[in-house]
Tab-separated table of C-alpha atoms and ligand atoms in Angstrom:
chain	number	residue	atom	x	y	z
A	8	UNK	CA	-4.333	-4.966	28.463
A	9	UNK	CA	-8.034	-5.103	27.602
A	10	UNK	CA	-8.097	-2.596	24.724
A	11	UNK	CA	-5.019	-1.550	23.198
A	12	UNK	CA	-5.861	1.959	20.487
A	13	UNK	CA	-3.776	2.507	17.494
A	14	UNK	CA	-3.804	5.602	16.629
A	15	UNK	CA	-2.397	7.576	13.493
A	16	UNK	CA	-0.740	10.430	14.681
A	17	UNK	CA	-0.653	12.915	11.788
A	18	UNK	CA	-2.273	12.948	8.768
A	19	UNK	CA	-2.722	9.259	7.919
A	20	UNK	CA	-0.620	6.743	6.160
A	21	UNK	CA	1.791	6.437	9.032
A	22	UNK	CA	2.227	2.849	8.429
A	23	UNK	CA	-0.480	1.577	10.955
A	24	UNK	CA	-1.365	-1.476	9.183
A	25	UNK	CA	1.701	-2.852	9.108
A	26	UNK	CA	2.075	-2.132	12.922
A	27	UNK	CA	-1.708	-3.136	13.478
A	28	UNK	CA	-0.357	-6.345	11.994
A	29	UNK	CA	2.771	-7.125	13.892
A	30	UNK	CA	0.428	-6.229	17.323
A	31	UNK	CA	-2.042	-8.735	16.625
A	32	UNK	CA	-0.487	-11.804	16.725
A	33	UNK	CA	-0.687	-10.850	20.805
A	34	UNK	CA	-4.379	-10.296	20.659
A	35	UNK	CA	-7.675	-11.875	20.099
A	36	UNK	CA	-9.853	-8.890	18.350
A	37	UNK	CA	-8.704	-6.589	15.930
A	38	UNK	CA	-11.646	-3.804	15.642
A	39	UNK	CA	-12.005	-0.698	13.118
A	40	UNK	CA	-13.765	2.220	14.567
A	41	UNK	CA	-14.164	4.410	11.835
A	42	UNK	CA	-13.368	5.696	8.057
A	43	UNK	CA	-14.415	3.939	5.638
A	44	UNK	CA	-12.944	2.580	2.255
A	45	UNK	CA	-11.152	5.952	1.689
A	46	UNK	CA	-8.465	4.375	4.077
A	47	UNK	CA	-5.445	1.816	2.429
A	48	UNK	CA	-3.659	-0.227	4.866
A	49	UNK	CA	-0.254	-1.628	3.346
A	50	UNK	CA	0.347	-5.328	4.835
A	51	UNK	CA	3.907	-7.109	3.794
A	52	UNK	CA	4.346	-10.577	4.572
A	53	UNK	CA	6.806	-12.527	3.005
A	54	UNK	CA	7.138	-11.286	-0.337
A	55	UNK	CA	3.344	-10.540	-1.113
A	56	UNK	CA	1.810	-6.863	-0.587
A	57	UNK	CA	-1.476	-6.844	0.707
A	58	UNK	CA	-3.696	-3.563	0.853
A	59	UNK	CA	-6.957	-3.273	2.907
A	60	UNK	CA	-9.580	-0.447	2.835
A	61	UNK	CA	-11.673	-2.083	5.190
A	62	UNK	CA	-11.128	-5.252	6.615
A	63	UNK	CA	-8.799	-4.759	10.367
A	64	UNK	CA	-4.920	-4.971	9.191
A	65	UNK	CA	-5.403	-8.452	12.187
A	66	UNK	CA	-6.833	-10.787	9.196
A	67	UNK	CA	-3.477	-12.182	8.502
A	68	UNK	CA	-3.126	-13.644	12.094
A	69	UNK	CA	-5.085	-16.513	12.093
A	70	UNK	CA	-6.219	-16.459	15.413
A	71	UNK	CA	-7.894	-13.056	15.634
A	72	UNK	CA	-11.348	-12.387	15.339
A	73	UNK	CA	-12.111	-8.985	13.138
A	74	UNK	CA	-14.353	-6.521	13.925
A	75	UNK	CA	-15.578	-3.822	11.761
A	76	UNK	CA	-17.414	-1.738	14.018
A	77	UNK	CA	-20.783	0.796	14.409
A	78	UNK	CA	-18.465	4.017	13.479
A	79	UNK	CA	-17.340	2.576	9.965
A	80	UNK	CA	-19.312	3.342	6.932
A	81	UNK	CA	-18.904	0.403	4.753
A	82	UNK	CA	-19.099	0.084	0.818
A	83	UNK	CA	-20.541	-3.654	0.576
A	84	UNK	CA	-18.931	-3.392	-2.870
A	85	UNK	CA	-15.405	-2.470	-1.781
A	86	UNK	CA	-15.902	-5.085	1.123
A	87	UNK	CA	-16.893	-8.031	-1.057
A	88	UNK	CA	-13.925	-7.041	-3.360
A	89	UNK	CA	-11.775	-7.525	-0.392
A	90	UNK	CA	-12.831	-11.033	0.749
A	91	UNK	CA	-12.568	-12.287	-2.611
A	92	UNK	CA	-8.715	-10.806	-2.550
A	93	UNK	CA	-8.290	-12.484	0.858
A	94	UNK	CA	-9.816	-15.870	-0.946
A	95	UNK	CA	-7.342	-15.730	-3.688
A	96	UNK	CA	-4.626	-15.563	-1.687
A	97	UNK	CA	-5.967	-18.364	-0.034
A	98	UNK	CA	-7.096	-16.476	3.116
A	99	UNK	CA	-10.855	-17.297	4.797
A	100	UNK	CA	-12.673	-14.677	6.751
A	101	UNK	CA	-15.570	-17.131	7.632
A	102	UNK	CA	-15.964	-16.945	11.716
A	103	UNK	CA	-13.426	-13.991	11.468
A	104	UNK	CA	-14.759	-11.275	10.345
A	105	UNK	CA	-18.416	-9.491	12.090
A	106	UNK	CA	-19.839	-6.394	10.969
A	107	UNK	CA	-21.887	-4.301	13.092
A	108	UNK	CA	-25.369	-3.670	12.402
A	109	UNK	CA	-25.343	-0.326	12.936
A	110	UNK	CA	-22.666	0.728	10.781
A	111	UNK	CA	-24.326	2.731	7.877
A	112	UNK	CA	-23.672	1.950	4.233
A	113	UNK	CA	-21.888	3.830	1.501
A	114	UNK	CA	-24.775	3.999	-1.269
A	115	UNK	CA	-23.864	4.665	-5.380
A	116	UNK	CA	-25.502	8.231	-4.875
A	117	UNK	CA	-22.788	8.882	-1.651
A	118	UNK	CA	-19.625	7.930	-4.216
A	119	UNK	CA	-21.635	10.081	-6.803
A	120	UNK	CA	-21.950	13.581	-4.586
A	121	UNK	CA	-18.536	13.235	-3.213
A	122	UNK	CA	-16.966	13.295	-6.821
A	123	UNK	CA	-19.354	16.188	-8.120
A	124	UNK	CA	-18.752	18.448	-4.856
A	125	UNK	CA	-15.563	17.871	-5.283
A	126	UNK	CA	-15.464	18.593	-9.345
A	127	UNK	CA	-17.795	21.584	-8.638
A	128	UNK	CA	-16.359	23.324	-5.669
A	129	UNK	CA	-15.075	21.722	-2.552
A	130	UNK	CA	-11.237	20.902	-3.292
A	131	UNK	CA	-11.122	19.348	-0.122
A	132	UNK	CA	-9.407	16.632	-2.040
A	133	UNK	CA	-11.449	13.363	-0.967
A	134	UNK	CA	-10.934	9.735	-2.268
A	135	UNK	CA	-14.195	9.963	-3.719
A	136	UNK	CA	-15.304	7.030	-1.969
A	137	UNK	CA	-18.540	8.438	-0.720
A	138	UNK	CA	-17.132	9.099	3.147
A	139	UNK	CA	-18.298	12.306	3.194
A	140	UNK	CA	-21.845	12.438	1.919
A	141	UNK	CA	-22.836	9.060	3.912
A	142	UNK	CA	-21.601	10.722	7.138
A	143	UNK	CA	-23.685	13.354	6.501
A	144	UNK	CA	-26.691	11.499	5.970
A	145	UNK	CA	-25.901	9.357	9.097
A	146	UNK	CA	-26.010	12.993	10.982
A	147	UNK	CA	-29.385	14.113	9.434
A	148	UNK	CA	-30.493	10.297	10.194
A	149	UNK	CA	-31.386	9.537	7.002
A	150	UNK	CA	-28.521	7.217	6.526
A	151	UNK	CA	-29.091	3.247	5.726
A	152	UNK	CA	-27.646	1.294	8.158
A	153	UNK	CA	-26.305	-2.496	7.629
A	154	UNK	CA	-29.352	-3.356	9.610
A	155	UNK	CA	-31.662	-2.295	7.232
A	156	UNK	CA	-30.507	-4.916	4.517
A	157	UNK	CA	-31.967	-8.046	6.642
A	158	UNK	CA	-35.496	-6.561	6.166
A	159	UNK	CA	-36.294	-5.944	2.359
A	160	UNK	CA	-39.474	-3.917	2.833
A	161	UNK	CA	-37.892	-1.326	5.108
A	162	UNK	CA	-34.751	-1.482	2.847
A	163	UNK	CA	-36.289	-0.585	-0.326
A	164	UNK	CA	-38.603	2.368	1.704
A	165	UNK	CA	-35.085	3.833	2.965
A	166	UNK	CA	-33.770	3.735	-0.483
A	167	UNK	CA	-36.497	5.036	-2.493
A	168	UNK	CA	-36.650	7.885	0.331
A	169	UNK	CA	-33.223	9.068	0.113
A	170	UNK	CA	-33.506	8.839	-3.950
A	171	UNK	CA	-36.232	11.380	-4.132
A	172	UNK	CA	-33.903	13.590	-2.512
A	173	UNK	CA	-31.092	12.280	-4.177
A	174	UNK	CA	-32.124	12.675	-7.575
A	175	UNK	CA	-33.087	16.156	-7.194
A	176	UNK	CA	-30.088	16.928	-6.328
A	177	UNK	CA	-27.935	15.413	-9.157
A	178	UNK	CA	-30.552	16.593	-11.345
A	179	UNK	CA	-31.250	19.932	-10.624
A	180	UNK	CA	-27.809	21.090	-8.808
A	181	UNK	CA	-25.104	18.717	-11.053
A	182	UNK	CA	-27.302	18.358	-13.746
A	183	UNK	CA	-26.467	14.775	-14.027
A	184	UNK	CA	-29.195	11.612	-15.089
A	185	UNK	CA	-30.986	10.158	-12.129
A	186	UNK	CA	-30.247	6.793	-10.451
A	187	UNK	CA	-32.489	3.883	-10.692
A	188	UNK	CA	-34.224	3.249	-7.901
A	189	UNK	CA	-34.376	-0.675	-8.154
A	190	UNK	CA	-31.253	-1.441	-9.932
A	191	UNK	CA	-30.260	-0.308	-6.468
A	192	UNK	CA	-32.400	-2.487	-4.589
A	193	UNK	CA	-31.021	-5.254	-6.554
A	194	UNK	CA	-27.723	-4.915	-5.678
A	195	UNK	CA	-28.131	-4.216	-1.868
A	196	UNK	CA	-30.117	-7.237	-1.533
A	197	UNK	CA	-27.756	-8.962	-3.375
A	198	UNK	CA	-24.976	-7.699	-0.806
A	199	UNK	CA	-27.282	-8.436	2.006
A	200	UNK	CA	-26.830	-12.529	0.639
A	201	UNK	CA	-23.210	-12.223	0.825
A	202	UNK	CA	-22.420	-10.355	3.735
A	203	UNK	CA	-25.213	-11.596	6.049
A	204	UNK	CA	-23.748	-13.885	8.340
A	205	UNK	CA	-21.130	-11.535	9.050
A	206	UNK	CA	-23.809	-8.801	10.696
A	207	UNK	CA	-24.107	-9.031	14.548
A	208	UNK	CA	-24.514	-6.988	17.430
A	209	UNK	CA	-20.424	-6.042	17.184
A	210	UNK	CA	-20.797	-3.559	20.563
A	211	UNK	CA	-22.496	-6.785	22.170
A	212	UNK	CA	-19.559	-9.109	21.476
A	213	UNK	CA	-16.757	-6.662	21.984
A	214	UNK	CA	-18.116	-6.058	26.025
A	215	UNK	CA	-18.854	-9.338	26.428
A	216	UNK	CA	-15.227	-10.540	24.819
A	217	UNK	CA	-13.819	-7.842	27.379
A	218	UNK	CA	-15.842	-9.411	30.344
A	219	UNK	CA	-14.426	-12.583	29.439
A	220	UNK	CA	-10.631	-11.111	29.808
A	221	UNK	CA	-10.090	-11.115	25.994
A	222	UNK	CA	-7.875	-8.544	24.569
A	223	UNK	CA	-8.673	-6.029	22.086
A	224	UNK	CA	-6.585	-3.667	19.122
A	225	UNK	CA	-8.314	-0.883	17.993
A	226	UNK	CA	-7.479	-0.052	14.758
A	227	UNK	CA	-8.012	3.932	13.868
A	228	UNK	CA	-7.994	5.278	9.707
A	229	UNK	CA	-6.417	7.849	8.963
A	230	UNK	CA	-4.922	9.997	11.186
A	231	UNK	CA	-5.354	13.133	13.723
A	232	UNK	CA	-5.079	15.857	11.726
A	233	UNK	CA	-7.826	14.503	9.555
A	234	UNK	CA	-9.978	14.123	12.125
A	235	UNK	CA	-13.496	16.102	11.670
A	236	UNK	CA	-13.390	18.104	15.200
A	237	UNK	CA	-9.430	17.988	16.055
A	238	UNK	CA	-8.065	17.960	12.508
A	239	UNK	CA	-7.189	21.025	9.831
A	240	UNK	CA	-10.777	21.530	9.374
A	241	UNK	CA	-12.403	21.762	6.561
A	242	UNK	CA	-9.166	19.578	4.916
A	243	UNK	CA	-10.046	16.647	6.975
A	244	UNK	CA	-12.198	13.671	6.623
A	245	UNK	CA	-15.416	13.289	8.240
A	246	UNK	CA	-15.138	10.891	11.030
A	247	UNK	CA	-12.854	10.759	14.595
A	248	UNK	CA	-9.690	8.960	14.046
A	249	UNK	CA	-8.237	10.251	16.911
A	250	UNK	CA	-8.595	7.925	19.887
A	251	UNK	CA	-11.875	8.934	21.491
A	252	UNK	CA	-13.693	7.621	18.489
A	253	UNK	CA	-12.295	4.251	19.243
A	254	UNK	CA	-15.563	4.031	21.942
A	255	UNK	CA	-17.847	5.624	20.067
A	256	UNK	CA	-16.814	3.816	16.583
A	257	UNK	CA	-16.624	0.283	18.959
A	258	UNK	CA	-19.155	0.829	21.538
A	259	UNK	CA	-17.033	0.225	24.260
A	260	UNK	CA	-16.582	1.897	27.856
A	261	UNK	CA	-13.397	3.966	28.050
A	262	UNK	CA	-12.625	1.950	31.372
A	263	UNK	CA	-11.813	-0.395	29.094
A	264	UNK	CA	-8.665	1.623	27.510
A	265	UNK	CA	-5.650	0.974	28.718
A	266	UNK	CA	-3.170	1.843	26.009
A	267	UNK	CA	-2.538	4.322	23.617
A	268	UNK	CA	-0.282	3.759	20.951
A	269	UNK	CA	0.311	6.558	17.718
A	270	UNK	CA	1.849	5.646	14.951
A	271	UNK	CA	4.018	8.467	13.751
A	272	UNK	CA	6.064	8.786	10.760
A	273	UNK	CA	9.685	9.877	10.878
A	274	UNK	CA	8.975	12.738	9.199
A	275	UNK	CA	5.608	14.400	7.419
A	276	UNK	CA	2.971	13.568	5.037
A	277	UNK	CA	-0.192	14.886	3.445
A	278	UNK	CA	-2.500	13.277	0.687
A	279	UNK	CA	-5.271	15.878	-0.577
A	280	UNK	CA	-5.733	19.529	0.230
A	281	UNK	CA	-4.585	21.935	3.309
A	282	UNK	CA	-2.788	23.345	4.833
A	283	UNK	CA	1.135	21.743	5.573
A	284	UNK	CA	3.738	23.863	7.873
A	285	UNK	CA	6.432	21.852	6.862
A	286	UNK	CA	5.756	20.726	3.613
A	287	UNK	CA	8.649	20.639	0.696
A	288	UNK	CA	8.346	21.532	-2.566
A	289	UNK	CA	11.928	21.156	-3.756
A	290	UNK	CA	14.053	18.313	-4.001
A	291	UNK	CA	13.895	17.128	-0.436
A	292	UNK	CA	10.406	16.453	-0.845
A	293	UNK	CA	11.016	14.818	-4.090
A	294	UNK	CA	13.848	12.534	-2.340
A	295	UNK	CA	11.109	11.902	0.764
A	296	UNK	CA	8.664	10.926	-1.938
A	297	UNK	CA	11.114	8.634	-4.197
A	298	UNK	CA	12.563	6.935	-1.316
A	299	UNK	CA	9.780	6.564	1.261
A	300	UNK	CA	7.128	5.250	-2.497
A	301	UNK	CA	5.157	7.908	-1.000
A	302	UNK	CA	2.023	7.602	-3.120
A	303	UNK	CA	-1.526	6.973	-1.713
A	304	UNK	CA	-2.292	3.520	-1.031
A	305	UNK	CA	-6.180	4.113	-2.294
A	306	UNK	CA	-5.922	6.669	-4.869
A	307	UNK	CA	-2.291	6.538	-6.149
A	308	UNK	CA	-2.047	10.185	-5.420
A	309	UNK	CA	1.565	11.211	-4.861
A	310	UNK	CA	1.712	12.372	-1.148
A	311	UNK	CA	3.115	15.691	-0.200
A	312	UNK	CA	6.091	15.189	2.183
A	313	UNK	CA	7.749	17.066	4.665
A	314	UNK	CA	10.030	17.775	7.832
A	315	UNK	CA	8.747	15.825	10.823
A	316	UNK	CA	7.014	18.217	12.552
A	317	UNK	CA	6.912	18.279	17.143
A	318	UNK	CA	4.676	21.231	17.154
A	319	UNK	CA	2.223	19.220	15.467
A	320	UNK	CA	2.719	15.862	17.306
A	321	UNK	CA	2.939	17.612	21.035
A	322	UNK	CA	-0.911	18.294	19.443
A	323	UNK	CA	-1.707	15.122	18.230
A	324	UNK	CA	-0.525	13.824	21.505
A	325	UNK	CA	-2.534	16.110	23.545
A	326	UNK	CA	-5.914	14.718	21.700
A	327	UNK	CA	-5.163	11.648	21.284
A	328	UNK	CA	-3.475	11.141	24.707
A	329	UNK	CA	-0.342	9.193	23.495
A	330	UNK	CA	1.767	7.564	25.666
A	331	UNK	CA	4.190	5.744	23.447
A	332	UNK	CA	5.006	5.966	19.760
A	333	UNK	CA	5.739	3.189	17.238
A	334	UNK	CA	8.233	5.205	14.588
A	335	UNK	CA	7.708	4.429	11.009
A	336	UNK	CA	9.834	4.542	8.199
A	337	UNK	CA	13.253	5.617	9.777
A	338	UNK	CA	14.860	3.570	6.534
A	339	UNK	CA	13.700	6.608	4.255
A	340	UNK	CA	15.838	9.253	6.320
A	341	UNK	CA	18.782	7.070	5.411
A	342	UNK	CA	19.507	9.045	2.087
A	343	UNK	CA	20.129	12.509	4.086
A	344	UNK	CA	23.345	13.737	4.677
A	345	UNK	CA	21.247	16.593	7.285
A	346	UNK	CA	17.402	15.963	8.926
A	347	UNK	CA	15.916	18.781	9.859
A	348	UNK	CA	12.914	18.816	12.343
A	349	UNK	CA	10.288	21.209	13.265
A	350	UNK	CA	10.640	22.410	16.982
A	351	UNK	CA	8.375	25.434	16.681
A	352	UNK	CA	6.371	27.665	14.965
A	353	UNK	CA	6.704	31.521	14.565
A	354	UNK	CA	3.385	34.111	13.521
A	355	UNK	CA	4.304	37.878	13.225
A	356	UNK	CA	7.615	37.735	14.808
A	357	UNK	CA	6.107	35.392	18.372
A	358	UNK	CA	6.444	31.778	18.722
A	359	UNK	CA	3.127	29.904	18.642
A	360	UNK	CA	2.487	27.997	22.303
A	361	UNK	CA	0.079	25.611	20.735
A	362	UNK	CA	-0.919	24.283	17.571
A	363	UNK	CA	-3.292	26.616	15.485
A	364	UNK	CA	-7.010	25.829	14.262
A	365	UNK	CA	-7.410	28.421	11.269
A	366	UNK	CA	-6.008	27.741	8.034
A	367	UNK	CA	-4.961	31.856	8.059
A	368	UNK	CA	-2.484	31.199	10.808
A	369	UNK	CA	-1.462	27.822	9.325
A	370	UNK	CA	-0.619	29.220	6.329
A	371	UNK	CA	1.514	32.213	7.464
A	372	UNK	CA	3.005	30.525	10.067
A	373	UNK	CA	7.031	29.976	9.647
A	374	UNK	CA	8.596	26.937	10.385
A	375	UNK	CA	11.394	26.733	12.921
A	376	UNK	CA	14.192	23.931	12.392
A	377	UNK	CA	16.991	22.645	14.347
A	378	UNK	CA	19.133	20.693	11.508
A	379	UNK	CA	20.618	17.047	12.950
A	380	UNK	CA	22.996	14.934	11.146
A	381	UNK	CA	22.125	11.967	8.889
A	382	UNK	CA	23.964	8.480	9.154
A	383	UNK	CA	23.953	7.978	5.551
A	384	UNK	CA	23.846	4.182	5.885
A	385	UNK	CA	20.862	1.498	5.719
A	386	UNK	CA	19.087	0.707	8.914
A	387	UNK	CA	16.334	-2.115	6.757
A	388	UNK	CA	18.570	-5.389	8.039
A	389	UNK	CA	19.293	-3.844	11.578
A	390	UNK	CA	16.971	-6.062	14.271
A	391	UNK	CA	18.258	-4.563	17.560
A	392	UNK	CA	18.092	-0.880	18.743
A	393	UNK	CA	21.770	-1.198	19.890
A	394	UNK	CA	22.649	-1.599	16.414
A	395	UNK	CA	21.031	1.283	14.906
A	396	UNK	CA	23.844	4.139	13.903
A	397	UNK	CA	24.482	6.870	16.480
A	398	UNK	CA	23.111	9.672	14.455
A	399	UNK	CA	19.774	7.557	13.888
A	400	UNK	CA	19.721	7.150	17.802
A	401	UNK	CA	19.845	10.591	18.488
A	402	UNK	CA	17.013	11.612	16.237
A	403	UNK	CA	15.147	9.238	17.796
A	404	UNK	CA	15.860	10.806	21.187
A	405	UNK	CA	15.495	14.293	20.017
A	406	UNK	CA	12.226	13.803	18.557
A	407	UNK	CA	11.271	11.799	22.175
A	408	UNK	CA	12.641	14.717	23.812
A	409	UNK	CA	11.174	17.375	21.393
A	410	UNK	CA	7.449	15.591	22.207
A	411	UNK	CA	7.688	14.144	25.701
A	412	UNK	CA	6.721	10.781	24.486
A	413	UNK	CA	9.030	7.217	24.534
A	414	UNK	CA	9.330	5.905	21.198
A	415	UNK	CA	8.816	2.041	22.003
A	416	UNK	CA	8.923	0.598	18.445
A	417	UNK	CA	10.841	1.559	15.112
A	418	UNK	CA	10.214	0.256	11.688
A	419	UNK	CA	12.837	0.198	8.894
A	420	UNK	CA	10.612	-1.776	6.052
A	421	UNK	CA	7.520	-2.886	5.318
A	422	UNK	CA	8.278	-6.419	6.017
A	423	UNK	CA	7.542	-8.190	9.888
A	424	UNK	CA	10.631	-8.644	10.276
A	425	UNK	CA	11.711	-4.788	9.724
A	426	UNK	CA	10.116	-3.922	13.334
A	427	UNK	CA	12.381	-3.251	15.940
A	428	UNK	CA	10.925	-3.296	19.995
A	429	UNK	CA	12.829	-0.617	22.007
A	430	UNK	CA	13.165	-0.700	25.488
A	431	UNK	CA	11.212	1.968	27.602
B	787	IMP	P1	-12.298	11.578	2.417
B	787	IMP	O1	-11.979	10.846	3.673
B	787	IMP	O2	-12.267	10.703	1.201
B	787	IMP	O3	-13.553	12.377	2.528
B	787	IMP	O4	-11.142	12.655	2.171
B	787	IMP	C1	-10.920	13.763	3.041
B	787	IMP	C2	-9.425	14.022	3.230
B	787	IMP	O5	-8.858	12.942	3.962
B	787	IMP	C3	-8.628	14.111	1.915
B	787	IMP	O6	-7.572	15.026	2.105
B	787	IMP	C4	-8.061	12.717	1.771
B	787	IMP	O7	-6.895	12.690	0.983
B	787	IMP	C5	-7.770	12.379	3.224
B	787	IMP	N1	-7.748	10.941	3.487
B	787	IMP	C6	-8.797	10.092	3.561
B	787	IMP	N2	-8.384	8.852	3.841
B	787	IMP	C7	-7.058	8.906	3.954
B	787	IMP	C8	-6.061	7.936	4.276
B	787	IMP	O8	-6.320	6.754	4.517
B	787	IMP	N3	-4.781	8.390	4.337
B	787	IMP	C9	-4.464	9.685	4.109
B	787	IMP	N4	-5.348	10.623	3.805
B	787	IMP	C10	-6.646	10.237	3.733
């Protein structure tokens, strides 16, 4: 199983950290292929809550190697915060974690334009972590790349460069002050002391750790909807999540890929703008929300919940090509007396054969639900499939049945120990 992609199968925050986690412990790389430190992966171990925005959800098993790879943008800020959260827990990264030197760097202007777009006219709903506006200077190739910190004169060129344009732009468009060019250098180079050991050639070590026969996990942000060519465009985010990024993001072959793995939540969520075919505004969303603590892991946004939706994941599926699903959060439907699920959609009186692209059709499309009965009992101390209540088992089969895909893992709690392996 050379490398193993873990995928987020709707619109993030299926739970793929903790999952990312429980997989690694069989593994010797953990490696994040894109996003940046818009993403919040929830780790529980023991009785301690750990949250990551950067660093691969494998740091908590000692014996992995992380990898934070070409197709990340990284804030060295957020990243240094981080490590020193790991440290006080007790946790080193020395020797574990490597940072590619071609991943480009969120800058203070990047955080800056993605809040005033945002404020001023975009309502895409972003973190406001500067994803956006770095990925688009990576794409007009003015971006600064982690390379560019180990050489200070070609640093502070870079910087000064994208200022000028910068600055006019918060100036004369936002009418905001200007930044200061070397209170920026400053803290970059400072950065580059910290983080400099960790900066290699990450696509080097990855091929040459696959030569070897080691195994790789590639962790995805996010999730496929949100992806910038496959996802509810313009309501996405501005990188690949789905699993074809994983080679880009890693550079790796895709003869290396054996395994496909999306996370999928028992039913639907959505933080930000967009459009949301079975979204909830009533009290079953409320419920979804109070009982699943379905607020954003970076922002603290409450998510928008809904109906798990087939239409959507047959999709997600199709992109992503998933051939097994690890189902998250099956605890949460425990409070329903009825589940429904989304089997189709309907547009002017037809049933939709595939999932639509324009945000028209999205949002005029009608629902169609099949109702299924809840089992109105706890599943979070159940270890073994067997055990699970008959109505819980069905939904799980429906929802296999509904998507074509075997559901090989189910998770009723945050903790390890709340992971249950199904047979195939
Ligand atoms: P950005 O990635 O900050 O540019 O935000 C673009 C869209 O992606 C917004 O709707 C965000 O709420 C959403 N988004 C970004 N990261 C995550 C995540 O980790 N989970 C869920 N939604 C996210």
């Amino acid at each position: 199983m050379p490398v193993h992609i873990i995928v987020g199968s709707q619109w993030g925050d299926e739970g793929k950290g903790k999952i990312v986690d429980h997989l690694s412990e069989h593994v010797d790389i953990v490696a994040r292929y894109q996003g940046g430190a818009n993403a919040g992966h929830t780790v529980v171990i023991g009785k301690q809550e750990y949250i990551l925005h950067l660093i691969p959800s494998g740091i908590f098993s000692e014996n992995v190697t992380c990898v934070i790879g070409n197709g990340v943008v990284v804030d060295p800020a957020a990243l240094l915060e981080e490590i020193e959260m790991l440290r006080s827990f007790g946790m080193d990264i020395k020797g574990r974690l490597l940072i590619s030197h071609n991943a480009h760097l969120i800058m203070p202007y990047h955080k800056l334009l993605d809040t005033l777009r945002e404020e001023q006219g975009a309502k895409i709903g972003t973190t406001g972590r500067g994803i956006g506006p770095a990925y688009i200077d990576k794409f007009t190739r003015t971006g600064i790349r982690i390379v560019d910190l180990l050489d200070r004169d070609i640093l502070r060129t870079k910087i000064k460069a994208n200022l000028d344009e910068k600055n006019k732009m918060l100036k004369q468009i936002y009418g905001k002050e200007e930044l200061k060019l070397e209170s920026i250098i400053e803290q970059y180079q400072e950065f580059d002391k910290q983080i400099d050991e960790l900066i290699t050639d990450t696509s080097y070590y990855l091929n040459t750790a696959l030569a070897e026969g080691k195994t790789v996990l590639a962790e995805g942000a996010q999730g496929a909807l949100l992806d910038i060519d496959h996802g509810t465009y313009p309501y996405v985010t501005s990188s690949n999540p789905t699993s074809g990024g994983a080679c880009t993001g890693l550079g790796i072959p895709p003869t290396f890929i054996t395994k496909i793995t999306g996370i999928v939540k028992a039913y639907t969520t959505r933080v930000g703008n967009g459009p949301f075919p079975t979204e909830l505004t009533g009290d079953d969303g409320e419920q979804l929300r109070r009982w699943g603590n379905e607020f954003g892991a970076t922002t603290g946004r409450p998510r928008r919940c809904g109906w798990f939706d087939a239409m959507l994941l047959q999709y997600s599926a199709r992109i992503n090509g998933i051939r097994e699903m690890a189902l998250t959060k099956l605890d949460v439907l425990s409070h329903f007396d009825e589940i429904s699920i989304c089997t189709g959609y309907r547009l002017n009186g037809k049933m939709l054969k595939t999932f639509p692209s324009d945000e028209k059709r999205l949002n005029n499309l009608i629902p169609v639900y099949e109702t299924v009965p809840g089992w109105k009992q706890s599943l979070t101390e159940i270890k073994q499939y067997c055990d699970l209540p008959a109505q819980a088992k069905q939904y799980v089969a429906r929802l296999e049945e509904l998507t074509g895909i075997p559901v090989r893992i189910v998770s009723v709690g945050a903790r390890r120990d709340q992971t249950i392996f199904k047979d195939v």
